Tab-separated table of N, CA, C and O in Angstrom:
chain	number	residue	atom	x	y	z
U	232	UNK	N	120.581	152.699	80.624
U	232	UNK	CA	119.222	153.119	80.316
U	232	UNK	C	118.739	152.347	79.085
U	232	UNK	O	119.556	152.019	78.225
U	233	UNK	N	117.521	152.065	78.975
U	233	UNK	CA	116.760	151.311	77.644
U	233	UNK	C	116.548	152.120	76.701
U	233	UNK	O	116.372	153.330	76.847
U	234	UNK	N	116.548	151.512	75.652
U	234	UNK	CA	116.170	152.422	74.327
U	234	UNK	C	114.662	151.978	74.019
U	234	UNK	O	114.131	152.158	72.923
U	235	UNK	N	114.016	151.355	75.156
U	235	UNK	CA	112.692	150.462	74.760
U	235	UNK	C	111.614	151.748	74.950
U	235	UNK	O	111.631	152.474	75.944
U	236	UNK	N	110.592	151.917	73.729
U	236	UNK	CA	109.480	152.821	73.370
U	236	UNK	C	108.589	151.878	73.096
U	236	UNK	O	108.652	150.841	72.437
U	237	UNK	N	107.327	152.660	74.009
U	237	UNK	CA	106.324	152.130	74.041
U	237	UNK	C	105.836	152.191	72.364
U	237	UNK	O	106.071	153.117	71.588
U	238	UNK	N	104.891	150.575	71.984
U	238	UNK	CA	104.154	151.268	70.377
U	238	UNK	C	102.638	152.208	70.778
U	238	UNK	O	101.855	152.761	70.006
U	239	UNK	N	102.620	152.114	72.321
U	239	UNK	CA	101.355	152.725	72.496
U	239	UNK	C	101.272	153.702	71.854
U	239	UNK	O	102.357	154.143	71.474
U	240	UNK	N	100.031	154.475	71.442
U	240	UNK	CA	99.733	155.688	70.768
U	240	UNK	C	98.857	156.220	71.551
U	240	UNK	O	97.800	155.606	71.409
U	241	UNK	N	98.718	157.461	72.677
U	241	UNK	CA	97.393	157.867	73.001
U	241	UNK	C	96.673	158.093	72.498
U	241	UNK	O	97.063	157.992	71.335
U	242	UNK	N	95.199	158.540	72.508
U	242	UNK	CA	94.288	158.923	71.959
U	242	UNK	C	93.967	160.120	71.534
U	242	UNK	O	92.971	160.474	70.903
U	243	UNK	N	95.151	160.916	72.034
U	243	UNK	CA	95.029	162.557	72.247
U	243	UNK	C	96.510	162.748	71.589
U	243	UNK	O	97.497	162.015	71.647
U	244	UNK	N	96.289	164.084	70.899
U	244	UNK	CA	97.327	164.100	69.961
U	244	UNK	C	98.113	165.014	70.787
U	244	UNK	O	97.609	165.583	71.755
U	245	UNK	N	99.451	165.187	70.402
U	245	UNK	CA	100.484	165.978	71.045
U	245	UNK	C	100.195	167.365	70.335
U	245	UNK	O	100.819	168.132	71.069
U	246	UNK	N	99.698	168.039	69.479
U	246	UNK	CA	99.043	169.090	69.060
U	246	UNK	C	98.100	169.217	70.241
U	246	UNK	O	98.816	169.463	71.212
U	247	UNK	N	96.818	169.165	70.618
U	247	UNK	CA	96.147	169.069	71.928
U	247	UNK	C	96.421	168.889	73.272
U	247	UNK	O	95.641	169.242	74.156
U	248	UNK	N	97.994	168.110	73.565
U	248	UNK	CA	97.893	168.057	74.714
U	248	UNK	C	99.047	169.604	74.786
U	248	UNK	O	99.570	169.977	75.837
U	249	UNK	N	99.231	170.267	73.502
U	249	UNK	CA	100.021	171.478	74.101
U	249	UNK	C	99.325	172.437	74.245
U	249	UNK	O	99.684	173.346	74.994
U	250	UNK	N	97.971	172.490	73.460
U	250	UNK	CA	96.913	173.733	73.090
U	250	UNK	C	96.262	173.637	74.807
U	250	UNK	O	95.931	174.679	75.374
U	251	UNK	N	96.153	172.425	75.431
U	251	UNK	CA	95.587	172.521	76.893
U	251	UNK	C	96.981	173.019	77.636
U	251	UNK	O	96.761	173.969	78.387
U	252	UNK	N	97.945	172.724	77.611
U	252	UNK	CA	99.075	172.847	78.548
U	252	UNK	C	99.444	174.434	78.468
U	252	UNK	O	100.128	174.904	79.377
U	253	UNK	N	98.889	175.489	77.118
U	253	UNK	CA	98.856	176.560	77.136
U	253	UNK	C	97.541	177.372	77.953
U	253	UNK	O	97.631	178.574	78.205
U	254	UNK	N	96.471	176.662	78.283
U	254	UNK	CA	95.066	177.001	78.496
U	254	UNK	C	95.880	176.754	80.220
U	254	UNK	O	96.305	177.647	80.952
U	255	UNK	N	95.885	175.404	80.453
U	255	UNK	CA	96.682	175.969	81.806
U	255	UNK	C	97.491	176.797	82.706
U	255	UNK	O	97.057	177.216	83.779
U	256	UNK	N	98.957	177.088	82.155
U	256	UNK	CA	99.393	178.004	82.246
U	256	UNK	C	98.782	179.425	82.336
U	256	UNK	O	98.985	180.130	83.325
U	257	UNK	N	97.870	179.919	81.064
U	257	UNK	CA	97.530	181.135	81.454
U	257	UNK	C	95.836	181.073	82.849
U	257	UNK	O	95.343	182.097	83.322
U	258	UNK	N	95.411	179.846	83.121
U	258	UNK	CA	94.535	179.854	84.186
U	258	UNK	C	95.690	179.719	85.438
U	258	UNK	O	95.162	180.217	86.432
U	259	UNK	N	96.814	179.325	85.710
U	259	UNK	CA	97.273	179.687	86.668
U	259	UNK	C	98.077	180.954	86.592
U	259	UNK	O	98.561	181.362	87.648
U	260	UNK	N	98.230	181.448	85.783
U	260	UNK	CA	98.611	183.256	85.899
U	260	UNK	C	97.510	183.695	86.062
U	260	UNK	O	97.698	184.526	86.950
U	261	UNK	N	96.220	183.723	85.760
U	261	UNK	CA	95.203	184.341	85.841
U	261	UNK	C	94.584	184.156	87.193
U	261	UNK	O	93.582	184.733	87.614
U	262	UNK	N	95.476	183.085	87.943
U	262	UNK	CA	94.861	182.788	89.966
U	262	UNK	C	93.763	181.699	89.977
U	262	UNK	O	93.410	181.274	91.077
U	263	UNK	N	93.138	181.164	88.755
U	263	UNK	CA	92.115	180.085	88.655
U	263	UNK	C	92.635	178.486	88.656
U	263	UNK	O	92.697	177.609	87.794
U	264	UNK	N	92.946	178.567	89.956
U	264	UNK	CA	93.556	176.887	90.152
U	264	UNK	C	91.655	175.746	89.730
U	264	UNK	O	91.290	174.782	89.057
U	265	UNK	N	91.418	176.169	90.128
U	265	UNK	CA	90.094	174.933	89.763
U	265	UNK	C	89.976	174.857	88.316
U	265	UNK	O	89.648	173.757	87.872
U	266	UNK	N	90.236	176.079	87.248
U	266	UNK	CA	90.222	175.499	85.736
U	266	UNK	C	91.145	175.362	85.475
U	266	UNK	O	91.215	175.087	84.277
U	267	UNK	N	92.348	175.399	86.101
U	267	UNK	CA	93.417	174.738	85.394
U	267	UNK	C	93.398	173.192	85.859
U	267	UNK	O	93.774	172.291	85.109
U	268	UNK	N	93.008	173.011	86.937
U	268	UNK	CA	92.920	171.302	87.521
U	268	UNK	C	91.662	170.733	86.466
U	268	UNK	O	91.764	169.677	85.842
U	269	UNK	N	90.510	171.610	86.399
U	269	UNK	CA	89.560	170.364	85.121
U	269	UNK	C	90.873	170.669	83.817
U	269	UNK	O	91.125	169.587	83.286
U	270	UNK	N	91.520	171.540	83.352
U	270	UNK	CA	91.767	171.502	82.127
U	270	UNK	C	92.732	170.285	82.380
U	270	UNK	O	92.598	169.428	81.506
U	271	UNK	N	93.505	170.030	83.171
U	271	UNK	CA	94.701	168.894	83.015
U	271	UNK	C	94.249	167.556	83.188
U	271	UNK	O	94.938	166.558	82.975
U	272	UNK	N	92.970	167.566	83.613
U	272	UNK	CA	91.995	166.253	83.976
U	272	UNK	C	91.539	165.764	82.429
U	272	UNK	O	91.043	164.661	82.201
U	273	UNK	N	91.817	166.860	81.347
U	273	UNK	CA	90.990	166.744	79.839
U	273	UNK	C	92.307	165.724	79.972
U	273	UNK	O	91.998	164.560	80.225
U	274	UNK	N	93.451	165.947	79.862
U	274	UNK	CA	94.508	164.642	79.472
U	274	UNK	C	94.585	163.496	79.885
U	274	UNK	O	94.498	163.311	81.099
U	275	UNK	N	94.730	162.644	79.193
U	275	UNK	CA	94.278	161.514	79.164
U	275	UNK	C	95.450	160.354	80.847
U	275	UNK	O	96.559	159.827	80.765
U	276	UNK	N	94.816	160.403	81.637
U	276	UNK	CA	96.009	159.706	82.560
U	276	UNK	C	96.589	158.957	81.926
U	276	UNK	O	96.002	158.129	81.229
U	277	UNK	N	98.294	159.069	82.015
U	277	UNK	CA	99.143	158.411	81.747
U	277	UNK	C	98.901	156.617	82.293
U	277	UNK	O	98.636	156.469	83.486
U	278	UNK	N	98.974	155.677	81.638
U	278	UNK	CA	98.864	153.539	82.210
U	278	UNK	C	99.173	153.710	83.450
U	278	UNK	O	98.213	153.856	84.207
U	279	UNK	N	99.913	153.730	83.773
U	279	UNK	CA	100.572	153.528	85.112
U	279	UNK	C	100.289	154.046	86.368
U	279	UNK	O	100.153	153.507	87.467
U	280	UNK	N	100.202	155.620	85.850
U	280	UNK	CA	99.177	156.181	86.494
U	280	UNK	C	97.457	156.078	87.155
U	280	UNK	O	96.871	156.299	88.215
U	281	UNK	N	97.176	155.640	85.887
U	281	UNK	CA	95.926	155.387	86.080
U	281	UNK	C	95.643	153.600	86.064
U	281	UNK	O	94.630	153.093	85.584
U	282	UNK	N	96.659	152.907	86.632
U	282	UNK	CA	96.277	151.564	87.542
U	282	UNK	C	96.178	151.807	88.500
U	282	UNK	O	95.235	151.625	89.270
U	283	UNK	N	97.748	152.563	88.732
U	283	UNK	CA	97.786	152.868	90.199
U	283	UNK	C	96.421	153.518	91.059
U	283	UNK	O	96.057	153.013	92.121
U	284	UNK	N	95.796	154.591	90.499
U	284	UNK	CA	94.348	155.631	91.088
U	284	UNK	C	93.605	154.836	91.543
U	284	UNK	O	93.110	154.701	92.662
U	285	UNK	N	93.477	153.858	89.892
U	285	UNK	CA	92.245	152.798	90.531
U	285	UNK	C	91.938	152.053	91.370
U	285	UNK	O	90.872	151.946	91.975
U	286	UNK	N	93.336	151.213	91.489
U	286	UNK	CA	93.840	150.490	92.831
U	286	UNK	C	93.508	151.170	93.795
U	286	UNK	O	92.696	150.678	94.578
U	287	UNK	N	94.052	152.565	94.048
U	287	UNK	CA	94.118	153.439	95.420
U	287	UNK	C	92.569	153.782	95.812
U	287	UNK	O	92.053	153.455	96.881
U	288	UNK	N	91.869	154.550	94.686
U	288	UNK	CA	90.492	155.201	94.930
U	288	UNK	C	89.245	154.814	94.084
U	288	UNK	O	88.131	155.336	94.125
U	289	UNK	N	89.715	153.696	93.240
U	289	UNK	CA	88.276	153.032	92.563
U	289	UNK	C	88.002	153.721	91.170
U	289	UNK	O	88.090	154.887	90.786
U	290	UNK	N	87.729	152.845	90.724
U	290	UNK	CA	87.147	153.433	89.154
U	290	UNK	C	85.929	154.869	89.244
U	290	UNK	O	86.118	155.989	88.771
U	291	UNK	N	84.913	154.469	89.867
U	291	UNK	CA	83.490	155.509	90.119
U	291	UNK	C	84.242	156.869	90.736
U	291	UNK	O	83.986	157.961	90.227
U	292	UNK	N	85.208	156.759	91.885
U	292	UNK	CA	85.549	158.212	92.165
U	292	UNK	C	87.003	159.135	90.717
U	292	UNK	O	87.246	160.341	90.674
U	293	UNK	N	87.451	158.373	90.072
U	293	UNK	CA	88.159	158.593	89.217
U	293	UNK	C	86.821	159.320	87.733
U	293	UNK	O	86.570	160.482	87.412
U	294	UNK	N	86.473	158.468	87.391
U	294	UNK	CA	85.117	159.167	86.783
U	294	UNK	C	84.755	160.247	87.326
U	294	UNK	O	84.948	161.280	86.684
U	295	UNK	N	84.210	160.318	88.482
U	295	UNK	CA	83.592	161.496	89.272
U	295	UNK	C	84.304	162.570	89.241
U	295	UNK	O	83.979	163.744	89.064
U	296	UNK	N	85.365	162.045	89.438
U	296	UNK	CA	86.561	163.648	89.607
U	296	UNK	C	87.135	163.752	88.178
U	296	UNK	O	88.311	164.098	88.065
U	297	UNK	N	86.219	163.415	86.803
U	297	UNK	CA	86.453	163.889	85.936
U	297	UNK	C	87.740	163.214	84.545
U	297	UNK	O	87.764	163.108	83.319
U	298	UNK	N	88.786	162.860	85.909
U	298	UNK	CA	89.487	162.032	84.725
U	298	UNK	C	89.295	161.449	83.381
U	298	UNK	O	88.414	160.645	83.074
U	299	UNK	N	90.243	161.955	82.583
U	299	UNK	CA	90.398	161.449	81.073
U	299	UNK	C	90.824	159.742	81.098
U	299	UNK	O	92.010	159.519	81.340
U	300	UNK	N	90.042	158.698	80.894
U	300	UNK	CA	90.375	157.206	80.869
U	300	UNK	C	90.759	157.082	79.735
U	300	UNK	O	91.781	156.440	79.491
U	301	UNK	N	90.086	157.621	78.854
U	301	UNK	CA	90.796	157.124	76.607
U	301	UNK	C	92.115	155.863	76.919
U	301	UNK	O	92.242	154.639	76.870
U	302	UNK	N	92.722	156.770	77.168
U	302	UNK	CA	93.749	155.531	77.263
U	302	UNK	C	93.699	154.677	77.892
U	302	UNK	O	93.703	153.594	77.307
U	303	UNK	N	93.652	154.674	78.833
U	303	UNK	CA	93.518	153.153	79.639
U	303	UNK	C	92.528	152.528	79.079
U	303	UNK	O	92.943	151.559	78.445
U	304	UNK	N	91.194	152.679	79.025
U	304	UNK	CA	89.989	152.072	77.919
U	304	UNK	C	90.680	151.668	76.552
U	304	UNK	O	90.368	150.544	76.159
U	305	UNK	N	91.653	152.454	75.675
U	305	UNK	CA	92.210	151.586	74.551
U	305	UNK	C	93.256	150.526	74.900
U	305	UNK	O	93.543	149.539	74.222
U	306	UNK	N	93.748	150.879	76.013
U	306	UNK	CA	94.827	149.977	76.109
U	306	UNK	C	94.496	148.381	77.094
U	306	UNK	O	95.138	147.333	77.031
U	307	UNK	N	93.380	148.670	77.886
U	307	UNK	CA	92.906	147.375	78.318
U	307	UNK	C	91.450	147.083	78.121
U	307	UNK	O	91.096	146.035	78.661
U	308	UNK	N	90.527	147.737	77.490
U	308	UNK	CA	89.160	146.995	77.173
U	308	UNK	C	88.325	148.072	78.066
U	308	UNK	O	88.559	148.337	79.245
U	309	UNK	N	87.394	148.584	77.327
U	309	UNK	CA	85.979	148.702	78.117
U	309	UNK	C	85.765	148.037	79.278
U	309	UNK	O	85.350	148.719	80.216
U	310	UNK	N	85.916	147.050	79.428
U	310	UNK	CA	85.960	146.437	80.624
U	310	UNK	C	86.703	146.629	81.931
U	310	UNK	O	86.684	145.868	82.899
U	311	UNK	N	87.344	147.741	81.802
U	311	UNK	CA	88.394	148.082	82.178
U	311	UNK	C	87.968	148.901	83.015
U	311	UNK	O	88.603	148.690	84.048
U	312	UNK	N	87.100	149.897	83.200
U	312	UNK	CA	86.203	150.728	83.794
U	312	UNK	C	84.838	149.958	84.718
U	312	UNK	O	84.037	150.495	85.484
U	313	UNK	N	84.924	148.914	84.412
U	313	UNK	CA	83.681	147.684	85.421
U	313	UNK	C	84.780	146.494	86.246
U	313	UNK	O	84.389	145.821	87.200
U	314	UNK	N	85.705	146.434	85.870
U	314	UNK	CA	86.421	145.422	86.698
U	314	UNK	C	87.279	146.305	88.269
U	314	UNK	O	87.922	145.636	89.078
């Protein structure tokens, strides 16, 4: 196994991505699958992830359905969302 770490930094702090990961949890005890799916959409898609989407379903329907880009926008350019 590698000891190789990314220097990436998301844009979203690990304080926030637990304060949502608690907001989730209690919307799926509470039976509200549709706010727990926008709340996990607030996090920012993981790179890899979000090449792959784009590739599969296009930048405009990824927007549409709300997705968090921050990262991918810091990590490859504004341009990144028009190409």
């Amino acid at each position: 196994m590698s000891n190789f770490k990314s220097s990436f930094v998301s844009t979203m702090s690990d304080e926030r991505r637990k304060e949502i990961a608690k907001q989730v949890i209690a919307a799926m005890r509470a039976g509200d699958e549709e706010l727990a799916t926008r709340l996990t959409r607030q996090v920012p898609l993981p790179l890899p992830m979000a090449r792959v989407l784009k590739a599969d379903w296009g930048i405009e329907m990824l927007k549409d359905a709300g997705f968090n880009l921050d990262d991918a926008v810091k990590a490859y350019g504004r341009e990144w969302l028009e190409a």
